[in-house]
């Protein structure tokens, strides 16, 4: 953790006040009123929300808090898919569109709630048939196609724990995740399509399952003609569904049964398997979709993330479907076939709520307003942002050009660990560029010093959450000590690992990570993960990795490498190292710069002082270097 968080803030930020209609028509209503209602009786607040959903049997207690362990909706029974699918099919949304998918080449696929339920039930039955049971882990490594959501929902239907791995990860990263979660089945596709090119996904899986003894089956969605050959233990996604009933009784899940594992980067080389449970996660994502995103029956909602990240779990699949929304998904990239691809989708589909990341917004800014200006974006009523700080310039551009000075921006702060969004400026409240806003009703957030004392307005510190919330992580898979660290770094509070500044009116500005995690284009990358990928190359003796501010991606990755004796630095070796990181960890973790060095700054106990490297790189004061070795 960095020691210097004495950040002073200039408070001359312009405030944007949304049309009062937003507050008047919003599910949340008045923010302060809702927040006070929560504070008056937190359990009653969450109970009221939980009661909007279907449960097989109710809870004994809303919450049991045995620091640092929380149990929510104790002893209640449920299945989230009964809420995401059956609840709508059995009511008035049977023929409502649940999912619209667009491929790069213009193909469109539409699933009504009834059709989605049938597909999920058939695939769930197929998984049961090959022996997948409640509590088994299934790894999903797929492109952004409807089958990815169907696979997730099918696991949820039968109580299998899914671990979705983003399709951009490389073979070593995938293998580590399969092994750690002891996945019994891996679900993949032959290819993913990106900017007109087919990327061989299955080839990566072939390599990743070599040292994965728990894997019994690999299920392959074959998208391409001619169909790829399947070998021993491999099965075709749709052939498995043939002859399967579209009736699949949902597994009865306890509210505290594990629901899914999702890996996120940590300060060590080993990613953390964040464990979420069934009941609290369902309530948290449903609540925020309905009351913060204000999803209504006639909305067409597009979150441009991938379900391989938590944003996709919570705000493409489970939350919006629990609310009964129409969700648009697509394999499109923002700059292919041209810089108008996203805007043409918004205009064509009449998207009303659009949720994306600051890196994408900065890329749109660079490509120029003439692109969005070509399209009619008047259907948009709310625009959102997540994953990294939305700088004031990007806020203003997004507000003016995409939101046409009318749409409120929901800049939402949250994490894989929190399951649901936690801090934002809810509809109707004044927006302040650079600040995410305040804790939503249901959440108690603060900025504190190292000892946990609340900092004065205008001062920086660590972002903390002061009381448990339903969709919080319950543990780190196979590593509960890492879980406890979140709550024990500052006694009694959840330390998010972010540096933040408290504005004079309680609004919070997020500055970035306080630890060795680099957020590159909104993706969490552990410095230690990249370092171990580099060191696994035969030519590398030691490596140190830092994040450098980048105007487009938020941060870029810079690596310092010491070569083993007998290896000469040079461009070819650099390219080889980059290729090595790409194939092991994945494209998202590839360093933007590599410097070959003879020495790295270390403490006397041998720990690399990345802080010193970063200060040198940026020409700033390295701070306390008394522990630096001679
Ligand atoms: O540093 C914060 C940043 O992303 C981290 C969490 O990353 P991940 O678990 O991958 O989840 C990302 C999507 C929820 C946080 O610790 N972050 C997330 N949202 C924001 C943000 N930083 C600033 N502003 C945000 N809105």
XYZ file of C-alpha atoms and ligand atoms in Angstrom:
656
model
C 0.000 0.000 0.000
C 1.325 3.439 -0.747
C 1.980 5.707 2.185
C 1.413 9.115 0.699
C -2.227 9.822 0.284
C -2.122 13.434 1.180
C -3.957 14.547 -1.902
C -5.414 18.041 -1.777
C -8.284 18.747 -3.978
C -9.326 21.812 -5.870
C -13.073 21.957 -5.578
C -13.990 24.164 -8.490
C -15.628 21.401 -10.461
C -18.653 22.249 -12.532
C -21.836 20.520 -11.436
C -24.381 19.123 -13.879
C -27.961 18.979 -12.716
C -30.174 16.488 -14.494
C -33.755 17.112 -15.494
C -36.013 16.661 -12.407
C -38.073 14.184 -14.451
C -35.328 11.623 -13.911
C -35.776 11.627 -10.160
C -39.543 11.821 -10.447
C -39.795 8.776 -12.691
C -36.969 6.698 -11.185
C -37.591 3.491 -9.267
C -35.291 4.822 -6.559
C -37.099 8.140 -6.138
C -35.272 10.553 -3.880
C -31.724 9.463 -2.993
C -31.584 10.955 0.490
C -34.961 9.542 1.413
C -33.916 6.062 0.252
C -30.574 6.353 2.032
C -32.238 7.414 5.280
C -34.641 4.526 5.006
C -31.670 2.174 4.701
C -29.848 3.730 7.666
C -32.931 3.558 9.870
C -33.117 -0.217 9.488
C -30.569 -1.821 7.123
C -32.011 -5.335 7.382
C -35.552 -4.137 6.733
C -34.257 -2.237 3.696
C -32.704 -5.349 2.150
C -35.603 -7.571 3.184
C -38.042 -5.357 1.310
C -35.985 -5.736 -1.861
C -35.503 -9.495 -1.422
C -39.276 -9.885 -1.115
C -39.698 -8.634 -4.687
C -38.065 -11.884 -5.841
C -39.198 -15.521 -5.831
C -37.775 -17.780 -3.126
C -38.432 -21.481 -2.693
C -38.504 -20.931 1.051
C -37.868 -17.773 3.070
C -34.980 -16.789 5.346
C -34.708 -17.007 9.098
C -32.594 -13.892 9.325
C -31.757 -11.239 6.769
C -28.138 -11.040 7.903
C -25.761 -12.732 10.326
C -22.580 -10.732 10.762
C -19.830 -12.599 12.486
C -16.887 -10.361 11.603
C -15.372 -10.824 9.057
C -17.889 -13.392 7.832
C -21.388 -12.519 6.697
C -24.328 -14.738 5.893
C -27.309 -13.226 4.141
C -30.867 -14.548 3.982
C -29.920 -17.460 6.204
C -31.481 -20.818 5.390
C -33.522 -19.368 2.527
C -33.756 -21.552 -0.590
C -33.781 -20.274 -4.147
C -32.537 -20.682 -7.655
C -31.447 -17.505 -9.436
C -32.558 -18.833 -12.841
C -36.105 -19.182 -11.521
C -35.930 -15.412 -11.056
C -34.071 -14.632 -14.269
C -36.281 -16.849 -16.451
C -39.291 -18.728 -15.017
C -40.577 -15.723 -13.067
C -40.917 -13.783 -16.322
C -42.175 -16.700 -18.401
C -44.860 -17.426 -15.818
C -45.923 -13.822 -15.681
C -46.410 -11.395 -18.506
C -42.946 -11.572 -20.101
C -43.110 -14.956 -21.804
C -42.810 -13.433 -25.275
C -40.688 -10.482 -24.241
C -37.245 -10.340 -25.815
C -34.610 -11.251 -23.248
C -31.514 -11.230 -25.419
C -30.589 -9.690 -28.767
C -27.189 -10.636 -30.142
C -25.362 -9.044 -33.060
C -22.351 -10.557 -34.736
C -19.690 -8.610 -36.570
C -20.952 -9.695 -39.929
C -24.417 -8.316 -39.197
C -26.097 -11.522 -38.113
C -28.750 -11.071 -35.448
C -30.151 -13.642 -33.016
C -33.101 -12.998 -30.751
C -34.173 -14.959 -27.676
C -37.484 -14.386 -25.955
C -37.661 -15.256 -22.272
C -39.436 -18.499 -23.224
C -36.807 -19.438 -25.778
C -33.963 -18.605 -23.439
C -35.514 -20.709 -20.679
C -35.945 -23.666 -23.053
C -32.345 -23.454 -24.248
C -30.994 -23.096 -20.715
C -33.104 -26.044 -19.515
C -31.956 -28.260 -22.377
C -28.299 -27.418 -21.903
C -28.674 -27.855 -18.126
C -30.160 -31.315 -18.704
C -27.272 -32.113 -21.046
C -24.768 -31.091 -18.374
C -26.587 -33.249 -15.833
C -26.440 -36.146 -18.291
C -22.652 -35.992 -18.537
C -22.472 -36.123 -14.751
C -22.277 -32.472 -13.695
C -23.803 -32.130 -10.238
C -24.493 -29.407 -7.720
C -21.183 -28.094 -6.392
C -19.094 -29.248 -9.385
C -17.040 -26.576 -11.085
C -17.498 -25.792 -14.778
C -15.055 -23.487 -16.540
C -16.594 -21.332 -19.288
C -14.095 -19.912 -21.800
C -16.183 -18.541 -24.638
C -16.646 -15.618 -26.975
C -19.440 -13.100 -26.462
C -22.249 -15.175 -27.977
C -25.649 -16.135 -26.519
C -24.321 -19.621 -25.725
C -21.955 -18.055 -23.194
C -24.910 -16.723 -21.183
C -26.813 -19.970 -21.782
C -23.878 -21.959 -20.370
C -23.701 -19.723 -17.295
C -27.438 -19.918 -16.669
C -27.449 -23.702 -17.239
C -24.772 -24.117 -14.565
C -26.796 -21.937 -12.223
C -29.883 -24.019 -13.005
C -28.256 -27.218 -11.717
C -26.176 -25.649 -8.962
C -22.840 -26.150 -10.709
C -20.293 -23.472 -9.826
C -19.152 -21.647 -12.923
C -15.792 -20.036 -13.333
C -15.975 -17.855 -16.414
C -12.595 -16.986 -17.864
C -12.405 -14.067 -20.273
C -11.652 -15.269 -23.818
C -8.622 -12.961 -24.039
C -6.608 -14.917 -21.482
C -3.790 -17.179 -22.668
C -3.228 -20.899 -22.092
C -1.206 -20.666 -18.874
C -3.685 -18.261 -17.279
C -6.563 -20.531 -18.285
C -4.785 -23.649 -17.042
C -4.128 -22.049 -13.667
C -7.786 -21.122 -13.300
C -8.985 -24.590 -14.382
C -6.625 -26.254 -11.940
C -7.330 -23.989 -8.993
C -11.091 -24.435 -9.318
C -10.743 -28.159 -10.129
C -13.059 -27.762 -13.098
C -14.729 -30.959 -14.251
C -15.928 -29.559 -17.556
C -14.620 -26.778 -19.793
C -17.074 -25.137 -22.186
C -15.540 -23.316 -25.119
C -15.976 -22.476 -28.813
C -13.835 -23.203 -31.816
C -13.258 -19.521 -32.514
C -13.867 -16.032 -31.326
C -14.202 -13.264 -33.897
C -12.429 -9.986 -33.399
C -12.082 -7.227 -35.983
C -12.942 -9.590 -38.798
C -10.400 -12.181 -37.726
C -11.084 -15.613 -36.311
C -9.039 -16.364 -33.211
C -8.628 -20.049 -32.415
C -10.055 -20.376 -28.939
C -10.116 -24.150 -28.831
C -6.394 -24.371 -29.584
C -5.790 -22.442 -26.368
C -8.075 -24.815 -24.463
C -6.275 -27.834 -25.976
C -3.068 -26.550 -24.440
C -4.657 -25.472 -21.160
C -6.218 -28.861 -20.386
C -2.995 -30.845 -20.842
C -2.073 -30.471 -17.186
C -5.575 -30.373 -15.822
C -6.409 -33.838 -14.494
C -9.837 -32.857 -13.122
C -11.251 -32.095 -16.588
C -13.515 -34.920 -17.767
C -15.198 -33.227 -20.722
C -14.612 -30.320 -23.066
C -17.778 -28.956 -24.658
C -17.236 -27.098 -27.927
C -19.555 -24.652 -29.616
C -18.668 -25.142 -33.261
C -19.289 -21.873 -35.084
C -17.339 -22.485 -38.228
C -17.846 -24.578 -41.314
C -16.374 -27.120 -41.838
C -16.823 -28.210 -38.241
C -13.627 -28.766 -36.282
C -12.956 -32.402 -35.414
C -13.708 -33.453 -31.905
C -11.471 -35.851 -30.049
C -11.766 -37.997 -26.991
C -13.681 -36.332 -24.110
C -14.797 -33.489 -26.450
C -18.467 -32.957 -27.250
C -20.462 -30.615 -29.448
C -22.553 -27.965 -27.644
C -25.700 -28.496 -29.735
C -25.374 -32.251 -30.236
C -25.408 -32.577 -26.450
C -28.750 -30.788 -26.370
C -30.376 -33.071 -28.920
C -33.211 -35.054 -27.386
C -32.948 -33.161 -24.095
C -36.149 -32.064 -22.408
C -36.819 -28.349 -22.142
C -38.062 -28.929 -18.659
C -35.292 -28.848 -16.072
C -36.386 -28.418 -12.469
C -34.096 -25.864 -10.856
C -31.732 -27.192 -8.200
C -32.735 -26.032 -4.738
C -29.886 -23.788 -3.580
C -29.267 -22.475 -0.115
C -28.795 -18.699 -0.067
C -25.228 -19.246 1.127
C -24.317 -22.052 -1.312
C -21.429 -21.021 -3.560
C -22.760 -19.624 -6.816
C -19.685 -18.850 -8.894
C -15.965 -18.256 -8.754
C -14.441 -15.418 -10.706
C -10.692 -14.901 -10.753
C -9.252 -11.451 -10.289
C -5.675 -10.258 -10.036
C -4.064 -9.808 -6.663
C -0.728 -8.623 -5.355
C 0.830 -12.072 -5.714
C 1.360 -13.978 -8.951
C -1.635 -16.157 -8.193
C -5.025 -14.672 -9.057
C -7.735 -14.753 -6.419
C -10.789 -16.940 -6.962
C -13.506 -14.635 -5.669
C -16.430 -16.680 -4.376
C -19.977 -15.337 -4.578
C -23.021 -17.022 -3.108
C -26.552 -17.481 -4.431
C -28.966 -15.375 -2.374
C -27.097 -12.171 -1.620
C -25.636 -11.882 -5.114
C -29.090 -12.233 -6.643
C -30.571 -9.537 -4.392
C -27.641 -7.133 -4.898
C -27.568 -7.332 -8.677
C -31.362 -7.227 -8.983
C -31.530 -4.206 -6.682
C -28.891 -2.186 -8.502
C -30.271 -2.994 -11.951
C -33.746 -1.953 -10.971
C -33.110 0.939 -8.595
C -29.830 2.385 -9.873
C -29.921 1.609 -13.602
C -33.651 2.178 -13.344
C -34.413 -0.626 -15.804
C -37.993 -0.490 -16.991
C -39.949 -2.878 -19.149
C -39.523 -0.899 -22.339
C -35.799 -0.288 -21.999
C -33.291 -1.822 -24.385
C -30.144 -2.115 -22.395
C -26.584 -2.551 -23.611
C -23.574 -3.141 -21.418
C -20.542 -3.415 -23.702
C -18.480 -5.529 -21.262
C -17.891 -9.265 -21.659
C -19.502 -11.796 -19.314
C -15.929 -12.996 -18.657
C -15.643 -10.067 -16.223
C -17.749 -9.295 -13.177
C -19.444 -6.449 -15.065
C -20.831 -9.004 -17.489
C -21.889 -11.433 -14.755
C -23.797 -8.787 -12.834
C -24.887 -6.336 -15.529
C -25.283 -8.410 -18.681
C -26.535 -11.716 -17.375
C -27.896 -12.014 -13.851
C -29.014 -8.515 -12.814
C -30.817 -7.429 -15.985
C -32.464 -10.818 -16.491
C -33.590 -10.901 -12.853
C -35.322 -7.593 -13.565
C -36.826 -8.929 -16.804
C -35.013 -6.527 -19.114
C -34.248 -6.716 -22.821
C -30.492 -7.072 -23.056
C -28.501 -6.320 -26.181
C -25.136 -8.068 -26.534
C -22.654 -8.079 -29.346
C -19.259 -9.292 -30.400
C -18.570 -5.908 -32.020
C -15.536 -3.806 -31.211
C -15.903 -0.015 -31.032
C -13.629 0.622 -34.028
C -14.575 -2.176 -36.410
C -15.664 -2.189 -39.208
C -15.442 1.545 -38.541
C -15.532 4.022 -35.684
C -19.323 4.239 -35.933
C -20.008 0.597 -35.087
C -21.333 1.199 -31.554
C -23.365 4.269 -32.527
C -24.933 2.461 -35.461
C -26.045 -0.276 -33.031
C -27.536 2.270 -30.626
C -29.420 3.926 -33.461
C -30.563 0.661 -35.008
C -31.600 -1.099 -31.805
C -32.913 2.064 -30.112
C -30.780 1.374 -27.070
C -32.029 3.342 -24.055
C -29.349 2.528 -21.468
C -25.692 2.196 -22.483
C -22.950 1.121 -20.068
C -19.287 1.147 -21.101
C -15.743 1.842 -19.866
C -13.662 5.049 -19.740
C -11.016 3.568 -22.055
C -13.685 3.094 -24.711
C -14.968 6.627 -24.128
C -11.455 8.069 -24.536
C -11.051 6.043 -27.709
C -14.355 7.425 -29.026
C -13.127 10.945 -28.223
C -9.967 10.350 -30.212
C -11.871 8.981 -33.191
C -13.887 12.214 -33.256
C -17.458 13.368 -32.802
C -18.230 13.117 -36.483
C -18.806 9.397 -35.946
C -21.523 9.564 -33.279
C -22.924 12.656 -35.012
C -23.819 10.532 -38.025
C -26.306 8.512 -35.993
C -29.498 9.233 -34.169
C -28.735 8.565 -30.512
C -31.945 10.114 -29.192
C -33.187 6.785 -27.803
C -30.541 6.945 -25.040
C -31.835 8.017 -21.637
C -29.031 6.882 -19.307
C -25.318 6.327 -19.986
C -22.925 4.564 -17.642
C -19.251 4.012 -17.017
C -17.250 1.491 -15.010
C -13.846 -0.009 -14.424
C -11.480 2.928 -13.985
C -11.648 6.625 -13.200
C -13.728 8.609 -15.684
C -11.604 11.739 -16.035
C -13.477 15.079 -16.279
C -12.609 15.564 -19.971
C -14.018 12.145 -20.845
C -17.067 12.803 -18.652
C -17.785 16.050 -20.424
C -17.380 14.570 -23.876
C -19.581 11.569 -23.001
C -22.215 13.869 -21.514
C -22.242 16.322 -24.397
C -21.701 14.134 -27.454
C -23.306 10.827 -26.508
C -25.723 11.974 -23.819
C -26.637 15.127 -25.771
C -26.498 17.111 -22.492
C -29.554 15.300 -21.298
C -28.645 11.768 -20.175
C -27.385 11.351 -16.631
C -24.051 9.561 -16.422
C -23.889 6.713 -13.941
C -20.179 6.439 -13.197
C -20.255 3.317 -11.048
C -17.487 2.256 -8.706
C -17.325 -1.382 -7.696
C -15.188 -4.529 -7.915
C -15.253 -8.241 -8.667
C -15.322 -8.633 -4.891
C -18.342 -6.387 -4.305
C -20.549 -8.219 -6.824
C -22.743 -5.161 -7.339
C -22.071 -1.479 -7.954
C -21.523 0.406 -4.701
C -20.822 4.090 -5.348
C -22.321 6.319 -8.020
C -24.380 9.445 -8.541
C -27.916 8.135 -8.682
C -30.451 9.517 -11.143
C -31.582 12.995 -10.261
C -28.594 13.892 -8.085
C -26.150 16.568 -9.289
C -23.194 15.101 -11.181
C -19.636 16.276 -10.623
C -17.113 15.266 -13.301
C -14.181 13.375 -11.792
C -16.227 12.179 -8.828
C -18.088 8.885 -8.866
C -20.526 10.137 -6.263
C -21.789 8.667 -3.020
C -22.557 5.240 -1.648
C -25.879 3.941 -2.930
C -28.607 3.208 -0.368
C -27.602 -0.134 1.155
C -23.891 0.680 1.248
C -21.751 2.570 3.767
C -18.559 3.863 2.143
C -15.893 6.221 3.428
C -12.384 7.493 2.819
C -10.115 6.874 5.803
C -6.489 7.175 6.883
C -4.244 4.157 7.627
C -5.763 3.805 11.074
C -9.311 3.869 9.831
C -10.136 7.451 10.829
C -12.476 9.208 8.452
C -10.523 11.873 6.549
C -11.583 15.490 6.404
C -13.362 16.718 3.264
C -10.869 17.693 0.608
C -8.405 15.024 1.727
C -7.297 11.707 0.300
C -7.094 8.269 1.848
C -8.160 4.693 1.431
C -11.568 3.762 0.167
C -13.398 1.479 2.604
C -16.822 -0.086 3.006
C -17.926 -0.006 6.603
C -20.595 -2.657 6.821
C -21.406 -5.919 5.033
C -23.630 -5.952 1.940
C -25.537 -8.895 0.418
C -23.441 -9.432 -2.728
C -20.050 -9.229 -1.012
C -17.505 -11.958 -1.672
C -17.649 -14.697 0.959
C -14.095 -15.998 0.603
C -11.176 -16.421 -1.774
C -11.287 -19.967 -3.093
C -8.713 -22.154 -1.322
C -7.296 -19.099 0.414
C -9.492 -17.739 3.179
C -6.585 -15.830 4.629
C -6.606 -13.598 1.577
C -10.298 -13.012 2.215
C -9.693 -11.997 5.813
C -7.056 -9.524 4.679
C -9.747 -7.416 3.018
C -11.381 -6.923 6.412
C -8.305 -6.938 8.619
C -6.006 -4.460 6.848
C -8.032 -1.850 8.685
C -9.840 -3.515 11.547
C -13.573 -3.701 11.089
C -13.736 -2.323 7.550
C -13.520 -3.724 4.045
C -10.465 -2.183 2.367
C -11.070 -1.958 -1.349
C -7.421 -1.306 -2.250
C -8.223 2.006 -3.938
C -7.007 5.487 -3.147
C -9.748 8.073 -3.059
C -10.473 11.676 -2.187
C -13.480 12.876 -0.268
C -15.069 15.979 -1.725
C -16.536 18.662 0.500
C -20.065 17.421 -0.045
C -19.266 13.730 0.600
C -18.783 12.926 -3.079
C -15.935 10.473 -3.641
C -13.230 10.704 -6.294
C -11.373 7.477 -7.080
C -7.698 8.002 -7.821
C -6.599 4.449 -8.593
C -5.119 1.390 -6.927
C -3.128 1.585 -3.730
C -1.469 -1.776 -4.335
C 0.434 -3.666 -7.016
C -2.516 -3.997 -9.340
C -2.482 -2.063 -12.597
C -5.762 -1.172 -14.253
C -5.141 -1.240 -17.976
C -8.110 -0.333 -20.156
C -10.333 -1.211 -17.207
C -8.805 -4.662 -16.710
C -7.071 -5.634 -13.485
C -3.574 -6.912 -14.012
C -1.274 -7.933 -11.170
C 2.331 -6.761 -11.568
C 3.406 -10.112 -10.080
C 1.455 -12.058 -12.710
C 3.229 -10.292 -15.559
C 6.554 -10.649 -13.770
C 6.133 -14.406 -13.377
C 5.088 -14.737 -17.017
C 8.289 -12.926 -18.027
C 10.455 -14.965 -15.670
C 9.016 -18.175 -17.112
C 10.829 -17.279 -20.353
C 14.193 -19.075 -20.595
C 16.140 -15.863 -21.235
C 14.843 -13.954 -18.217
C 16.457 -13.983 -14.788
C 14.372 -11.306 -13.062
C 11.603 -8.913 -13.959
C 9.816 -5.972 -12.397
C 6.629 -4.460 -13.740
C 5.041 -1.081 -13.094
C 1.998 0.815 -14.316
C 2.515 4.160 -16.065
C -0.284 6.676 -16.599
C -1.569 6.466 -20.164
C -3.903 9.041 -21.692
C -5.982 6.407 -23.454
C -5.877 3.187 -21.439
C -5.616 4.763 -17.997
C -2.377 2.890 -17.383
C 0.176 1.088 -19.496
C 2.484 -1.738 -18.441
C 6.234 -1.186 -18.345
C 8.598 -4.082 -17.619
C 12.214 -4.016 -16.515
C 14.019 -7.242 -17.311
C 17.360 -8.698 -16.224
C 18.540 -11.337 -18.670
C 20.208 -14.605 -17.810
C 23.884 -14.813 -18.642
C 24.428 -15.684 -22.291
C 21.432 -13.691 -23.609
C 21.853 -10.449 -25.475
C 19.259 -7.674 -25.284
C 17.768 -6.745 -28.623
C 14.572 -6.209 -30.590
C 14.134 -9.863 -31.485
C 14.307 -10.926 -27.883
C 11.880 -8.147 -26.940
C 9.377 -9.395 -29.507
C 9.872 -12.918 -28.251
C 9.159 -11.847 -24.664
C 6.019 -9.983 -25.724
C 4.831 -13.032 -27.636
C 5.563 -15.208 -24.612
C 3.426 -13.033 -22.304
C 0.653 -12.967 -24.914
C 0.463 -16.750 -25.210
C 0.770 -17.471 -21.496
C -1.202 -14.686 -19.810
C -3.077 -13.217 -22.758
C -3.142 -10.123 -24.936
C -4.513 -7.886 -22.180
C -1.369 -8.360 -20.060
C 1.274 -7.695 -22.725
C 3.735 -4.952 -21.623
C 3.717 -1.789 -23.693
C 7.417 -1.224 -23.012
C 10.323 -3.433 -21.995
C 13.676 -2.116 -20.751
C 16.630 -4.452 -20.337
C 18.487 -3.560 -17.131
C 21.413 -4.908 -15.076
C 19.961 -4.219 -11.656
C 16.588 -3.657 -9.979
C 16.005 -1.538 -6.883
C 15.425 -3.868 -3.936
C 14.988 -3.712 -0.217
C 17.677 -5.303 1.912
C 15.391 -8.288 2.290
C 15.312 -8.672 -1.497
C 11.863 -7.299 -2.320
C 11.687 -5.324 -5.550
C 10.813 -1.697 -4.860
C 8.494 -0.979 -7.772
C 7.721 2.382 -6.215
C 11.318 3.471 -6.874
C 11.168 2.297 -10.490
C 7.933 4.157 -10.996
C 9.291 7.357 -9.471
C 12.391 7.127 -11.667
C 10.284 6.518 -14.724
C 8.022 9.454 -14.039
C 10.726 11.763 -12.720
C 9.114 12.177 -9.321
C 10.288 11.853 -5.741
C 10.480 8.166 -4.769
C 9.552 8.931 -1.136
C 11.120 6.960 1.698
C 14.025 4.895 0.333
C 15.680 4.055 3.654
C 15.012 0.346 3.106
C 16.702 0.367 -0.312
C 19.799 -1.847 -0.423
C 23.144 -0.266 -1.218
O -9.654 0.477 -8.923
C -11.056 0.310 -9.029
C -11.447 0.218 -10.476
O -11.501 -1.155 -10.791
C -11.178 -1.941 -9.647
C -11.985 -3.206 -9.638
O -11.688 -3.958 -10.767
P -12.521 -5.272 -11.127
O -12.598 -6.136 -9.933
O -11.906 -5.813 -12.343
O -13.944 -4.750 -11.424
C -14.137 -3.809 -12.451
C -15.596 -3.658 -12.766
C -16.499 -3.519 -11.624
C -11.482 -1.034 -8.484
O -10.794 -1.432 -7.317
N -12.753 0.832 -10.728
C -13.909 0.195 -10.951
N -14.889 1.081 -11.211
C -14.337 2.314 -11.126
C -12.972 2.155 -10.804
N -12.159 3.209 -10.629
C -12.691 4.434 -10.777
N -13.976 4.663 -11.101
C -14.839 3.646 -11.290
N -16.092 3.879 -11.627
